[in-house]
Coordinates of C-alpha atoms in Angstrom, one line a residue:
Chain Y
M272 CA 21.8 25.6 30.0
A273 CA 23.2 24.0 27.9
A274 CA 22.9 20.9 29.6
L275 CA 18.9 21.4 30.5
V276 CA 19.4 22.2 26.0
G277 CA 20.5 19.0 25.2
V278 CA 18.7 16.9 28.5
L279 CA 15.7 18.2 26.3
V280 CA 16.7 17.3 22.9
S281 CA 17.6 13.7 24.0
L282 CA 14.6 13.0 25.9
P283 CA 13.0 10.8 22.7
A284 CA 15.9 9.1 21.3
L285 CA 16.9 8.1 25.2
A286 CA 12.7 6.4 25.8
G287 CA 13.5 4.8 21.8
L288 CA 16.1 3.0 23.5
L289 CA 14.0 1.4 25.9
P290 CA 14.8 -2.7 26.3
A291 CA 11.8 -4.5 25.3
S292 CA 11.0 -7.8 26.4
D293 CA 11.6 -10.8 24.5
A294 CA 9.1 -13.8 24.4
S295 CA 10.4 -17.2 23.8
V296 CA 7.5 -17.8 20.9
S297 CA 9.4 -19.1 18.1
A298 CA 9.1 -18.7 13.9
P299 CA 5.9 -20.4 13.4
D300 CA 4.2 -19.5 16.0
L301 CA 4.5 -15.4 15.6
R302 CA 4.2 -16.6 11.4
A303 CA 0.1 -18.0 13.6
A304 CA -0.4 -15.3 15.5
V305 CA 0.0 -12.5 12.7
L306 CA -1.7 -14.9 10.0
A307 CA -4.8 -14.8 13.4
S308 CA -3.8 -11.5 13.8
D309 CA -6.6 -9.9 11.4
T310 CA -10.0 -9.8 13.8
V311 CA -8.3 -7.9 16.3
G312 CA -9.3 -5.2 17.1
F313 CA -7.3 -1.7 17.5
S314 CA -6.2 1.9 16.5
G315 CA -3.2 3.7 16.2
F316 CA -1.5 6.1 14.3
A317 CA 1.4 4.9 10.9
E318 CA 3.4 6.0 9.1
S319 CA 5.2 4.6 6.1
A320 CA 8.1 4.8 3.5
G321 CA 9.5 3.9 0.2
G322 CA 12.2 4.3 -2.1
L323 CA 10.4 2.8 -5.0
D324 CA 10.6 5.7 -8.1
L325 CA 8.5 4.0 -9.9
P326 CA 8.5 5.4 -13.5
V327 CA 4.5 4.4 -14.5
T328 CA 2.1 6.0 -16.7
D329 CA -0.1 8.6 -15.9
Q330 CA -2.8 6.0 -14.9
L331 CA -0.4 4.8 -11.6
T332 CA 0.5 7.9 -10.4
S333 CA -0.8 7.3 -7.1
V334 CA 0.9 4.1 -7.0
A335 CA 4.2 5.0 -8.2
D336 CA 4.0 8.0 -4.8
L337 CA 2.5 5.9 -2.0
F338 CA 5.7 3.4 -2.7
S339 CA 8.1 6.3 -3.3
D340 CA 7.1 9.1 -1.4
R341 CA 6.2 9.5 3.3
T342 CA 2.3 7.8 3.7
R343 CA 0.9 9.5 7.3
M344 CA -2.0 7.7 8.3
R345 CA -4.7 7.4 10.9
V346 CA -6.4 4.6 11.7
W347 CA -9.5 2.7 13.0
W348 CA -9.4 -1.4 12.2
R349 CA -13.0 -2.8 13.9
G350 CA -12.2 -6.5 11.0
P351 CA -11.1 -7.2 7.3
I352 CA -14.8 -6.2 6.5
D353 CA -14.9 -3.2 9.0
H354 CA -12.0 -0.8 8.9
R355 CA -11.4 2.8 8.2
V356 CA -7.9 4.3 7.3
D357 CA -7.1 8.2 7.2
V358 CA -4.0 9.5 4.6
I359 CA -3.5 13.2 6.2
S360 CA -1.5 15.8 4.3
A361 CA -0.9 19.6 5.3
G362 CA -3.9 20.6 4.6
G363 CA -6.2 17.3 3.1
E364 CA -7.5 14.0 3.9
T365 CA -8.0 10.9 2.2
G366 CA -10.2 7.8 3.6
V367 CA -11.1 4.9 2.8
H368 CA -13.5 3.4 4.8
R369 CA -13.8 -0.7 4.4
D370 CA -17.7 -1.9 4.8
L371 CA -19.1 -5.5 4.1
M372 CA -20.1 -4.5 0.7
G373 CA -17.2 -2.9 -0.5
S374 CA -15.7 0.6 0.3
W375 CA -16.2 4.3 0.1
A376 CA -13.4 6.6 -0.4
W377 CA -13.2 10.6 1.2
E378 CA -11.2 13.4 -1.3
Y379 CA -11.4 16.6 1.4
E380 CA -10.3 18.9 -0.7
R381 CA -12.6 18.0 -4.2
A382 CA -15.5 17.7 -1.6
T383 CA -16.0 13.7 -3.6
A384 CA -16.7 10.7 -2.2
T385 CA -16.5 7.9 -3.9
R386 CA -18.4 4.2 -3.7
T387 CA -16.3 0.9 -4.9
L388 CA -17.9 -2.5 -4.6
N389 CA -15.7 -5.8 -3.3
S390 CA -13.2 -6.8 -6.8
A391 CA -11.1 -9.5 -6.8
L392 CA -8.5 -7.8 -8.2
A393 CA -7.8 -3.8 -7.4
L394 CA -4.3 -1.6 -7.4
P395 CA -2.6 -0.5 -4.2
R396 CA -3.9 1.7 -2.0
P397 CA -2.7 3.4 1.4
P398 CA -4.5 1.1 3.6
D399 CA -2.3 -1.9 2.0
L400 CA 0.6 -0.4 3.8
L401 CA -0.4 -0.5 7.0
P402 CA 2.0 -2.1 9.0
S403 CA -0.4 -4.7 10.1
T404 CA -1.9 -5.3 6.8
L405 CA 1.1 -5.7 4.8
G406 CA 2.8 -7.6 7.5
R407 CA -0.2 -10.2 7.3
R408 CA 0.6 -10.7 3.2
L409 CA 4.3 -11.1 3.3
L410 CA 4.0 -14.0 5.8
S411 CA 1.0 -15.1 4.1
E412 CA 2.5 -17.8 2.0
A413 CA 6.0 -18.0 4.1
T414 CA 7.8 -21.1 4.7
V415 CA 8.6 -22.5 7.4
A416 CA 12.4 -21.9 7.0
E417 CA 12.2 -19.1 5.7
V418 CA 11.1 -17.3 8.6
S419 CA 13.1 -17.0 11.8
R420 CA 13.4 -15.2 15.0
I421 CA 15.1 -12.0 15.7
G422 CA 15.2 -10.7 18.8
A423 CA 12.7 -7.6 20.3
L424 CA 12.3 -4.0 19.9
R425 CA 10.1 -0.9 20.9
V426 CA 7.6 -0.2 18.4
A427 CA 4.8 3.0 19.6
G428 CA 5.5 2.1 22.6
R429 CA 5.0 -1.5 23.0
D430 CA 7.2 -4.7 23.5
A431 CA 7.6 -6.0 20.2
L432 CA 8.8 -9.3 18.6
G433 CA 11.1 -9.4 15.3
L434 CA 10.3 -11.8 12.8
R435 CA 12.7 -12.3 10.4
L436 CA 11.2 -14.0 6.7
T437 CA 14.1 -15.6 4.2
P438 CA 13.1 -15.6 0.6
T439 CA 14.2 -18.8 -0.5
E440 CA 13.7 -18.7 -4.3
P441 CA 16.9 -17.7 -5.9
A442 CA 15.1 -15.6 -8.6
S443 CA 14.2 -13.8 -5.3
S444 CA 14.7 -9.6 -5.6
V445 CA 13.9 -9.5 -1.8
G446 CA 17.1 -9.9 0.6
R447 CA 15.0 -10.4 3.9
V448 CA 11.7 -9.0 5.3
D449 CA 12.1 -8.0 8.7
I450 CA 8.6 -7.6 10.8
W451 CA 8.0 -6.4 14.8
V452 CA 5.0 -8.1 16.1
D453 CA 2.8 -6.8 18.9
A454 CA 3.9 -9.1 22.1
D455 CA 0.1 -8.5 22.6
T456 CA -1.7 -9.2 19.7
G457 CA 0.2 -10.8 17.3
L458 CA -0.4 -7.6 15.5
P459 CA 2.7 -6.4 12.4
L460 CA 3.4 -3.2 14.2
K461 CA 7.0 -2.6 12.4
V462 CA 7.9 -3.9 8.0
E463 CA 10.8 -3.5 6.7
V464 CA 10.9 -5.0 3.5
F465 CA 15.5 -4.6 2.4
G466 CA 16.6 -6.1 -1.7
K467 CA 19.2 -8.5 -1.8
G468 CA 22.3 -7.1 -0.4
A469 CA 21.1 -3.4 0.1
A470 CA 21.6 -2.4 4.4
L471 CA 18.6 0.1 3.9
P472 CA 15.2 -1.2 3.7
A473 CA 13.3 -0.2 0.4
L474 CA 9.6 0.1 1.8
E475 CA 9.4 0.7 5.6
T476 CA 6.3 1.3 7.8
R477 CA 5.5 1.8 11.3
F478 CA 3.2 2.9 13.6
L479 CA 4.0 5.6 16.1
D480 CA 0.7 5.7 17.9
F481 CA -1.2 2.5 18.9
D482 CA -4.1 1.9 21.0
P483 CA -5.3 -1.9 21.3
S484 CA -8.2 -1.6 22.2
A485 CA -11.2 -2.0 19.2
P486 CA -12.4 1.6 17.6
D487 CA -16.5 2.4 18.4
P488 CA -18.7 1.4 15.0
S489 CA -19.6 5.2 14.4
T490 CA -15.7 6.0 14.3
T491 CA -15.6 3.2 11.0
A492 CA -19.1 4.7 9.3
F493 CA -18.9 6.6 7.1
V494 CA -22.0 8.9 5.6
A495 CA -21.4 10.6 3.0
P496 CA -21.7 14.5 3.6
P497 CA -24.5 16.6 2.2
A498 CA -22.6 18.6 -0.1
A499 CA -20.4 15.9 -1.3
A500 CA -20.6 14.5 -4.8
I501 CA -21.2 10.9 -4.9
R502 CA -19.3 8.9 -7.3
G503 CA -18.6 5.3 -8.7
A504 CA -15.6 4.1 -9.5
P505 CA -15.4 3.8 -13.0
V506 CA -15.2 -0.1 -14.5
T507 CA -13.6 -0.5 -10.7
D508 CA -10.2 0.3 -11.6
V509 CA -7.7 0.6 -14.4
A510 CA -6.4 -3.0 -13.7
L511 CA -9.2 -4.3 -14.6
E512 CA -9.7 -2.3 -17.0
A513 CA -6.4 -2.9 -18.9
G514 CA -7.2 -7.0 -18.3
R515 CA -10.4 -6.6 -20.6
R516 CA -8.0 -4.9 -23.1
I517 CA -5.2 -7.9 -23.3
R518 CA -5.0 -10.2 -25.7
P519 CA -5.4 -13.5 -24.1
V520 CA -1.8 -15.7 -24.4
P521 CA -1.1 -18.2 -23.8
L522 CA 1.7 -19.0 -20.8
P523 CA 4.2 -21.4 -19.7
P524 CA 3.1 -23.7 -16.6
E525 CA 6.3 -22.0 -14.8
L526 CA 8.5 -19.4 -15.4
A527 CA 12.1 -18.7 -14.7
G528 CA 11.7 -21.2 -12.1
L529 CA 8.4 -19.8 -10.7
P530 CA 5.2 -21.6 -10.7
R531 CA 2.4 -20.3 -12.1
R532 CA -0.6 -19.4 -9.8
V533 CA -3.8 -19.5 -10.1
L534 CA -6.0 -16.4 -9.0
T535 CA -9.7 -16.3 -8.6
G536 CA -11.3 -13.1 -9.9
V537 CA -7.7 -12.4 -12.1
P538 CA -8.2 -12.0 -16.0
P539 CA -7.2 -14.9 -18.2
G540 CA -4.5 -13.1 -19.7
I541 CA -2.8 -11.6 -17.1
G542 CA 0.1 -14.8 -15.6
L543 CA 1.4 -14.9 -11.9
F544 CA 4.2 -16.4 -10.9
G545 CA 5.6 -17.3 -7.4
R546 CA 5.0 -17.5 -4.1
G547 CA 4.9 -15.4 -1.0
V548 CA 7.1 -12.1 -1.5
T549 CA 8.7 -13.4 -5.2
L550 CA 5.6 -13.0 -7.6
L551 CA 6.1 -11.4 -11.0
A552 CA 3.8 -11.0 -13.1
V553 CA 2.8 -10.9 -16.9
V554 CA 0.6 -8.6 -18.6
P555 CA 0.5 -9.1 -21.9
L556 CA -0.5 -5.1 -23.3
P557 CA -2.1 -3.7 -26.1
S558 CA 0.1 -1.8 -28.5
R559 CA -1.3 1.9 -26.6
L560 CA -0.9 1.6 -23.3
A561 CA 2.5 0.7 -24.2
A562 CA 3.7 2.9 -26.1
G563 CA 3.4 4.9 -23.0
L564 CA 5.2 2.5 -20.2
R565 CA 8.0 2.5 -22.8
D566 CA 8.5 5.9 -22.9
A567 CA 8.6 6.3 -18.9
L568 CA 10.5 3.2 -18.8
V569 CA 13.6 5.3 -20.8
Q570 CA 13.8 8.4 -19.2
S571 CA 14.5 5.9 -16.0
P572 CA 18.6 6.5 -15.8
D573 CA 19.2 2.6 -14.2
A574 CA 17.1 1.3 -17.4
V575 CA 18.9 -1.9 -19.3
V576 CA 17.9 -1.2 -23.3
D577 CA 19.1 -4.1 -25.2
E578 CA 17.4 -6.6 -27.6
A579 CA 15.3 -8.5 -24.5
G580 CA 13.5 -5.5 -24.4
V581 CA 13.9 -2.6 -21.6
R582 CA 14.2 -3.2 -17.6
V583 CA 14.3 -1.0 -14.9
S584 CA 14.7 -1.7 -10.9
A585 CA 13.5 0.4 -8.1
G586 CA 14.4 -1.7 -4.7
P587 CA 13.9 -4.9 -5.3
V588 CA 10.5 -4.3 -8.0
A589 CA 12.0 -5.2 -11.5
L590 CA 9.4 -3.8 -14.8
M591 CA 10.2 -4.8 -17.8
L592 CA 8.9 -4.2 -21.6
L593 CA 9.6 -6.4 -24.0
D594 CA 7.6 -5.5 -28.1
P595 CA 8.7 -8.6 -30.3
P596 CA 8.8 -7.9 -33.9
G597 CA 5.3 -9.0 -35.2
H598 CA 3.9 -10.2 -31.7
G599 CA 1.9 -7.3 -29.3
P600 CA 4.4 -6.1 -26.1
Y601 CA 4.5 -7.7 -22.9
V602 CA 5.2 -6.2 -19.6
L603 CA 7.2 -7.9 -16.5
T604 CA 7.3 -7.0 -13.3
G605 CA 7.7 -8.2 -9.4
T606 CA 9.6 -9.1 -6.9
V607 CA 12.4 -10.7 -8.9
T608 CA 15.7 -10.1 -10.3
L609 CA 17.1 -8.3 -13.7
D610 CA 18.2 -11.5 -14.9
A611 CA 15.2 -14.0 -14.0
L612 CA 13.7 -11.5 -15.8
A613 CA 15.1 -10.9 -18.8
D614 CA 15.0 -15.6 -18.6
A615 CA 11.4 -15.2 -18.0
A616 CA 11.2 -13.0 -21.3
A617 CA 12.6 -15.5 -23.1
Q618 CA 11.1 -18.4 -22.3
L619 CA 7.5 -16.9 -23.0
P620 CA 6.0 -18.8 -25.9
E621 CA 5.9 -15.7 -28.4
L622 CA 9.7 -15.2 -27.5
G623 CA 10.0 -19.3 -28.6
G624 CA 9.2 -20.8 -25.7
T625 CA 6.9 -24.0 -25.1
P626 CA 3.9 -22.7 -24.3
Chain E
M196 CA 4.9 48.7 32.9
I197 CA 3.7 46.2 31.9
A198 CA 0.3 48.9 31.1
V199 CA 3.0 51.6 29.9
E200 CA 4.4 49.1 27.0
L201 CA 1.1 47.4 26.3
R202 CA -0.2 51.5 25.3
K203 CA 3.5 52.3 23.3
L204 CA 2.7 48.8 21.5
F205 CA -0.8 49.5 20.4
R206 CA -0.3 54.0 19.8
R207 CA 2.3 53.5 17.2
P208 CA 1.6 54.2 13.8
R209 CA 3.8 51.6 12.9
T210 CA 2.2 48.5 14.6
W211 CA -1.6 48.6 13.2
A212 CA 0.7 49.7 9.5
T213 CA 2.0 46.3 10.0
I214 CA -1.5 44.9 11.3
A215 CA -3.6 46.2 8.1
V216 CA 0.0 44.9 5.6
L217 CA -0.8 41.6 6.5
N218 CA -4.3 41.9 6.0
A219 CA -3.7 43.2 2.8
L220 CA -3.4 39.1 1.7
P221 CA -5.8 37.7 2.3
V222 CA -8.3 40.6 1.0
L223 CA -6.0 39.9 -2.4
V224 CA -7.1 36.4 -2.1
A225 CA -10.0 36.7 -1.6
V226 CA -11.3 39.3 -4.5
L227 CA -9.2 37.2 -6.4
L228 CA -11.1 33.8 -6.0
V229 CA -14.5 35.8 -6.1
L230 CA -13.5 37.6 -9.6
T231 CA -12.4 34.3 -10.7
D232 CA -13.9 31.9 -8.8
L233 CA -11.1 29.5 -9.2
A234 CA -9.9 28.0 -6.2
P235 CA -6.6 26.1 -5.7
R236 CA -6.2 22.5 -7.5
P237 CA -6.4 19.2 -4.7
G238 CA -2.7 19.5 -2.7
E239 CA -2.0 23.0 -3.6
G240 CA -2.3 25.6 -1.9
P241 CA -3.0 27.0 1.8
P242 CA -5.0 24.3 3.5
F243 CA -8.3 25.6 3.5
L244 CA -8.4 27.5 0.3
S245 CA -9.6 25.1 -2.0
A246 CA -13.1 25.2 0.3
V247 CA -13.5 28.7 0.9
L248 CA -15.7 28.4 -2.1
R249 CA -17.6 26.2 -1.7
N250 CA -18.6 27.1 2.6
G251 CA -16.5 30.9 3.4
A252 CA -17.1 30.0 7.3
L253 CA -14.1 28.7 6.3
Y254 CA -12.0 31.5 5.1
P255 CA -11.3 32.6 9.1
L256 CA -8.9 29.4 8.8
A257 CA -7.4 30.2 5.3
A258 CA -6.4 33.6 6.2
L259 CA -4.1 32.0 9.0
A260 CA -3.0 29.6 6.7
I261 CA -2.6 32.5 4.2
V262 CA -0.1 34.7 6.6
L263 CA 1.0 31.5 8.5
P264 CA 4.3 30.6 5.9
L265 CA 5.6 34.2 6.1
F266 CA 4.0 36.9 7.6
L267 CA 2.7 36.4 10.7
P268 CA 6.1 35.4 11.8
I269 CA 7.7 38.6 9.5
A270 CA 5.3 40.8 11.9
V271 CA 5.9 38.7 15.1
A272 CA 10.0 39.1 14.3
V273 CA 10.0 42.8 13.8
V274 CA 7.5 43.9 16.9
A275 CA 9.2 41.0 18.9
G276 CA 12.5 42.2 17.9
D277 CA 12.1 45.8 18.3
S278 CA 11.6 45.8 21.6
I279 CA 15.0 45.4 23.8
A280 CA 17.4 46.2 20.6
G281 CA 14.9 48.6 19.2
E282 CA 15.5 51.0 22.5
A283 CA 18.7 50.3 22.7
S284 CA 19.2 51.8 19.3
A285 CA 17.0 54.8 20.2
G286 CA 19.5 55.8 22.6
T287 CA 15.8 55.4 25.8
L288 CA 17.2 51.7 26.9
R289 CA 19.2 52.9 29.7
Y290 CA 16.4 55.8 30.9
L291 CA 13.9 53.2 31.3
L292 CA 17.1 51.0 33.3
A293 CA 16.7 54.0 35.5
R294 CA 13.6 53.5 36.9
P295 CA 13.5 51.5 40.1
A296 CA 11.7 48.6 38.3
G297 CA 14.8 46.6 37.2
R298 CA 15.7 44.7 34.0
T299 CA 14.0 41.9 34.8
R300 CA 10.2 44.2 35.2
L301 CA 11.8 44.5 31.6
L302 CA 11.9 42.2 30.1
V303 CA 8.6 40.8 31.7
A304 CA 6.8 43.6 30.2
K305 CA 8.7 43.4 26.6
L306 CA 7.8 39.5 26.8
I307 CA 3.8 40.3 27.2
A308 CA 3.2 43.7 24.7
V309 CA 4.6 41.0 22.8
L310 CA 2.3 37.7 22.9
A311 CA -0.4 41.0 23.5
F312 CA 0.4 41.7 19.5
V313 CA 0.6 38.3 19.3
L314 CA -2.7 37.3 20.2
V315 CA -4.5 40.5 18.5
T316 CA -2.6 40.1 15.0
V317 CA -4.0 36.3 15.2
L318 CA -7.7 37.4 16.2
I319 CA -7.3 40.7 13.7
V320 CA -6.7 38.7 10.9
A321 CA -9.2 35.6 11.4
G322 CA -12.2 38.1 12.4
V323 CA -11.4 40.3 9.3
G324 CA -11.4 36.7 7.1
Y325 CA -14.7 35.9 8.7
V326 CA -16.1 38.6 7.9
L327 CA -14.3 38.4 4.2
G328 CA -15.8 35.1 4.1
T329 CA -18.7 35.4 5.1
T330 CA -20.3 38.3 2.5
L331 CA -18.0 37.4 -0.7
F332 CA -18.8 34.3 -0.7
D333 CA -21.7 30.9 0.3
A334 CA -21.5 30.7 3.8
Q335 CA -23.0 27.5 5.6
P336 CA -24.1 29.1 9.3
V337 CA -25.7 25.8 10.3
T338 CA -23.3 22.8 10.0
G339 CA -19.4 22.4 8.4
T340 CA -18.1 19.5 7.3
S341 CA -14.7 18.8 8.9
V342 CA -11.9 17.6 7.4
S343 CA -12.8 13.9 7.6
G344 CA -16.3 13.5 5.5
T345 CA -18.5 14.2 8.8
S346 CA -20.7 16.9 10.0
L347 CA -20.1 19.8 12.5
T348 CA -22.4 21.2 14.5
P349 CA -22.1 25.4 14.5
A350 CA -21.0 24.2 18.5
D351 CA -18.4 22.5 17.4
L352 CA -17.5 24.8 13.7
G353 CA -16.6 28.1 16.0
G354 CA -14.8 25.5 19.1
R355 CA -12.8 24.1 16.8
T356 CA -12.2 27.6 14.9
L357 CA -11.2 29.2 18.9
M358 CA -8.9 26.3 19.1
A359 CA -7.3 26.9 16.0
I360 CA -6.7 30.5 16.5
G361 CA -5.2 30.2 19.9
Y362 CA -2.9 27.0 18.2
V363 CA -1.3 29.3 15.6
A364 CA -0.9 32.3 18.0
V365 CA 1.2 29.4 20.3
S366 CA 3.3 28.4 17.6
M367 CA 4.0 32.5 16.3
L368 CA 4.9 32.3 20.4
G369 CA 8.5 30.5 19.3
V370 CA 9.5 33.3 16.5
A371 CA 9.0 35.8 19.1
A372 CA 11.6 34.0 21.5
F373 CA 14.0 33.8 18.8
A374 CA 13.7 37.9 17.9
L375 CA 12.9 38.4 21.8
F376 CA 16.5 36.7 22.9
F377 CA 18.7 38.2 19.6
S378 CA 16.9 41.5 20.5
T379 CA 18.9 41.2 23.7
L380 CA 22.0 40.2 22.2
T381 CA 22.4 43.6 19.7
D382 CA 21.9 47.0 19.4
S383 CA 20.6 46.5 16.4
P384 CA 16.5 45.3 16.2
L385 CA 16.8 45.3 12.0
G386 CA 19.2 42.7 13.4
A387 CA 17.6 41.0 15.7
T388 CA 14.2 40.3 13.5
M389 CA 16.4 39.2 10.5
G390 CA 18.5 36.6 12.8
A391 CA 14.9 35.7 13.9
L392 CA 13.6 35.1 10.1
A393 CA 16.4 33.4 9.2
V394 CA 16.1 30.7 11.5
L395 CA 12.4 30.1 10.8
V396 CA 14.0 30.1 6.9
A397 CA 15.8 27.6 7.5
S398 CA 13.9 25.5 9.7
S399 CA 11.1 25.8 6.7
L400 CA 13.7 24.6 4.2
L401 CA 15.3 21.2 6.3
F402 CA 11.7 20.7 6.9
T403 CA 11.5 20.0 3.0
L404 CA 14.6 17.5 2.9
D405 CA 14.3 13.7 3.4
A406 CA 18.2 13.9 4.4
A407 CA 17.2 16.2 7.5
S408 CA 14.2 14.0 8.8
P409 CA 15.8 12.8 12.4
I410 CA 15.6 16.2 13.5
A411 CA 12.8 17.5 11.9
P412 CA 10.8 16.7 15.4
Y413 CA 12.7 19.8 16.7
L414 CA 12.5 22.1 13.9
P415 CA 10.3 25.5 15.1
T416 CA 8.3 25.0 11.9
R417 CA 7.4 21.7 11.9
Y418 CA 3.7 22.0 13.4
W419 CA 2.8 25.0 12.2
L420 CA -0.1 23.5 10.3
S421 CA -1.0 21.2 12.4
F422 CA -3.9 23.9 13.6
V423 CA -5.9 22.2 10.8
D424 CA -5.6 18.3 13.3
F425 CA -8.2 20.4 14.7
F426 CA -10.7 19.8 12.0
R427 CA -9.7 16.5 11.9
D428 CA -12.8 14.2 12.9
P429 CA -11.8 12.5 15.9
I430 CA -9.2 15.8 16.2
H431 CA -5.7 14.8 16.0
W432 CA -3.6 15.7 19.2
R433 CA -1.2 13.4 18.2
D434 CA 1.3 17.0 16.5
I435 CA -1.1 19.4 17.9
T436 CA 0.1 18.2 21.6
R437 CA 3.8 17.6 20.1
G438 CA 3.6 21.2 18.7
I439 CA 2.3 23.0 22.2
A440 CA 5.2 21.0 23.5
L441 CA 7.6 22.0 20.8
Q442 CA 7.1 26.1 21.1
G443 CA 7.5 25.8 25.0
V444 CA 10.3 24.6 25.3
Y445 CA 12.1 26.9 22.5
V446 CA 10.2 29.8 25.1
G447 CA 10.8 28.8 27.6
V448 CA 15.0 28.2 26.8
L449 CA 14.7 31.4 24.5
L450 CA 13.8 33.6 27.2
A451 CA 15.8 32.1 29.7
A452 CA 18.8 32.5 27.7
A453 CA 17.2 36.1 27.1
W454 CA 16.4 36.4 31.1
A455 CA 20.4 35.4 31.3
N456 CA 22.2 37.9 28.9
F457 CA 20.1 40.7 29.7
T458 CA 20.2 40.9 33.2
T459 CA 24.5 40.4 32.8
K460 CA 25.2 42.6 29.8
D461 CA 26.3 46.2 30.5
I462 CA 24.3 48.5 28.9
T463 CA 25.8 51.7 26.6
S464 CA 23.0 52.9 24.7

């Protein structure tokens, strides 16, 4: 009897130990296959788990939950502008249906369908945490020198080829990103993001079920149910709203050794620096927004409070709020080290740096 | 012998008192909802309860979700825990086994009686829920909305509701198997019942811990709430099939252990 129970319990673990077939694909070729995979149709079930306990204000709790909780997602993908991602919970579901002009978000427990039009700037949403989407995003600006092969693994019952991204910027707080890519389709099946020196991933997302065939269009389409409340997204979202209210500040072309980049659609007051998985955002905040954020930051047991401001990190994500006397407050955040944040703060023009 | 055990179970006032108490909570919740018109906030409360004010036809599912975490397993554990140990504590087990039927047939008869109790109880909770939902709330008998926001025909809704009721019944079989197994180990029905409930409380507690996530797929309560997955569109079969398989393994192993223990033990009472 005990032997029977032992066999039954160990079956799933034994299935996971099945060896994966590797293929002689170079790292740059595998990266290219990943970047070309956004038009590959598939469906599946994915789960992401994050350990990033971001200290945030009330407006951003959904983003914080996304990176600190376990998120279970069903996905039907026909392409970048035709897909559906349902986040399922024990008692409900929130589905995002993407189409040409934007997306519908369906919330069962509120019986609400919210229409959001396409925007250049948006807060992270569950579809961004799909292994396929996240893997492509993280590899999009990786150089040949930053990627290497790391063998193969069985993921969701399929052979997945390993690709490791090791950022070369000294300011980066990301130690490495391991991406496991479906050998047949080039779709990332599993992504692990490790902080510098960390043995466990700060963020992990993987497919548990994967079907490499395109779903029917009727599955991804959305028609609001008759009894649903229909809403439009309020002024796109909180990031754009903040963008309108921030003061324009001339930011330098480089901070903490990271060059400034220009992105279309981003409010002019927001500065984005860096490349690939090493990014730093600088935002001059309105005082009212800063007060709430400061309260949240100082409550973190790991917060560093000094004359430079308040700094805190959650895994590889660092966040700093500084409020120089006589000037408005700034928030600096990104996947950089706390030292890099302090360096960047000292280079801001209102703190004596050169614009 | 099966007919005898079924008659004995359903003629016992205690059985119907248990079922009545089990239905008291959904009745109370329905009355409170009607009086206050306050549904739980999204993400809070049992599944489907927040949707009941929009469509009372969903109340059978809400009623099952209300009793599923605690009341239903307690009722099943009480009946299953009493099946063998109750006879032993009353001193009637040796007389039952004096008949030529044999221990295996007695165990099978007890098992079938427990299964019948599970099924009848789940159907009554769902039936009472339907009556409450369609009389106290605005019901939408023509169509319903799936959890995913698609429209369901009455046939869809009815079929999925029946499958959900069946799934809840299957989920309770694991509880019954635990209690029946413990019932063969002890002469105390209370001990057998408490043993089964201790397993369930431990399972529910471990399920909330991230540190226990490696063993979560093996916890007996892990997939209980997956009956909600019947109402997603398309149906999310992943957890449903795992839930049925997990209960199958628990039931198979525990019943085999109960049989091995019961057929070899010394009956002294």
